[in-house]
């Protein structure tokens, strides 16, 4: 496989050759997960949080059929523009977007794929995709490609668990079957994005970035298979969504999906938009703050991994 389809920014290329910590950031959460009114500000905040820890941010997107790892100001603005019309790119969409010269925002699956190819081993996002809830008694077929990609891509992903709109029990089982280490970052509970906890525990807990980095390095060096590692970091307590509001939004959101017959890659953006508009912005603050917190933790882990050991 050649990697000529990937263009690294000078800053990211220099950081990688100097062995500095680099953190991949995804573009789907900017282009499809947040309203355009805030996404460029969030993009800048994420990059500055990473820099403040001494790491280099590498926001990833496909622009004009070229995979970009590290975006300049114009490219970042293009990803966040209201009328950008970027396609949501999972791993399966990369080849069409590259070959057909399209613009697209990469999901966890798409971003992790390109990050690993570029040699970036740490990645921050909001919530990992997972197994969606099925109708009672039915088999759930909407399983995010994020899970399969993480099972076969050597990247450490820092996220706030999976969105509470998913079937968390099923998602946790798939993570176990696919042999993906899950590390609770200062928590014993698997977080559910808007909420710090879920009904499910984590198999391992770490209480520092150094401990998380040691596990990531041990997994990479000693466990065959090339899978990723999931570091789950709960939203800061002061930004957790009110539980009753959350439960109401979730019930309404599921009804909305059924009514409108929403399917496939539209499910997650439609649900997030419903949460953000129906909560009067409360869930938006939660979403932004959890992503910022994950970028901070990812940067600390990347810096630890870059230390000579
Ligand atoms: N985290 C957020 N907002 C988002 C996402 C994560 O705070 O929009 C995106 C990620 O790109 C993730 C995607 O890969 O949601 C999951 O989409 P799906 O369920 O269609 O696989
Ligand atoms: Mn899906």
PDB file of C-alpha atoms and ligand atoms in Angstrom, residues 88 130 132 141-145 263-268, ligand 2:
ATOM      1  CA  UNK A  88     -19.462  11.875   6.274  1.00  0.00           C
ATOM      2  CA  UNK A 130     -21.399   1.691  18.819  1.00  0.00           C
ATOM      3  CA  UNK A 132     -27.619   1.145  18.058  1.00  0.00           C
ATOM      4  CA  UNK A 141     -27.850  -4.301  12.514  1.00  0.00           C
ATOM      5  CA  UNK A 142     -26.788  -0.697  12.956  1.00  0.00           C
ATOM      6  CA  UNK A 143     -23.344  -1.314  14.423  1.00  0.00           C
ATOM      7  CA  UNK A 144     -20.877   1.523  13.905  1.00  0.00           C
ATOM      8  CA  UNK A 145     -17.821   0.716  11.812  1.00  0.00           C
ATOM      9  CA  UNK A 263     -31.326   5.363   8.834  1.00  0.00           C
ATOM     10  CA  UNK A 264     -27.654   4.666   8.277  1.00  0.00           C
ATOM     11  CA  UNK A 265     -25.109   7.413   8.659  1.00  0.00           C
ATOM     12  CA  UNK A 266     -27.798  10.046   9.329  1.00  0.00           C
ATOM     13  CA  UNK A 267     -28.863   8.495  12.649  1.00  0.00           C
ATOM     14  CA  UNK A 268     -26.103   9.969  14.821  1.00  0.00           C
TER      15      UNK A 268
HETATM   16 MN1  LIG B   2     -24.596   3.420  11.856  1.00  0.00          MN
END
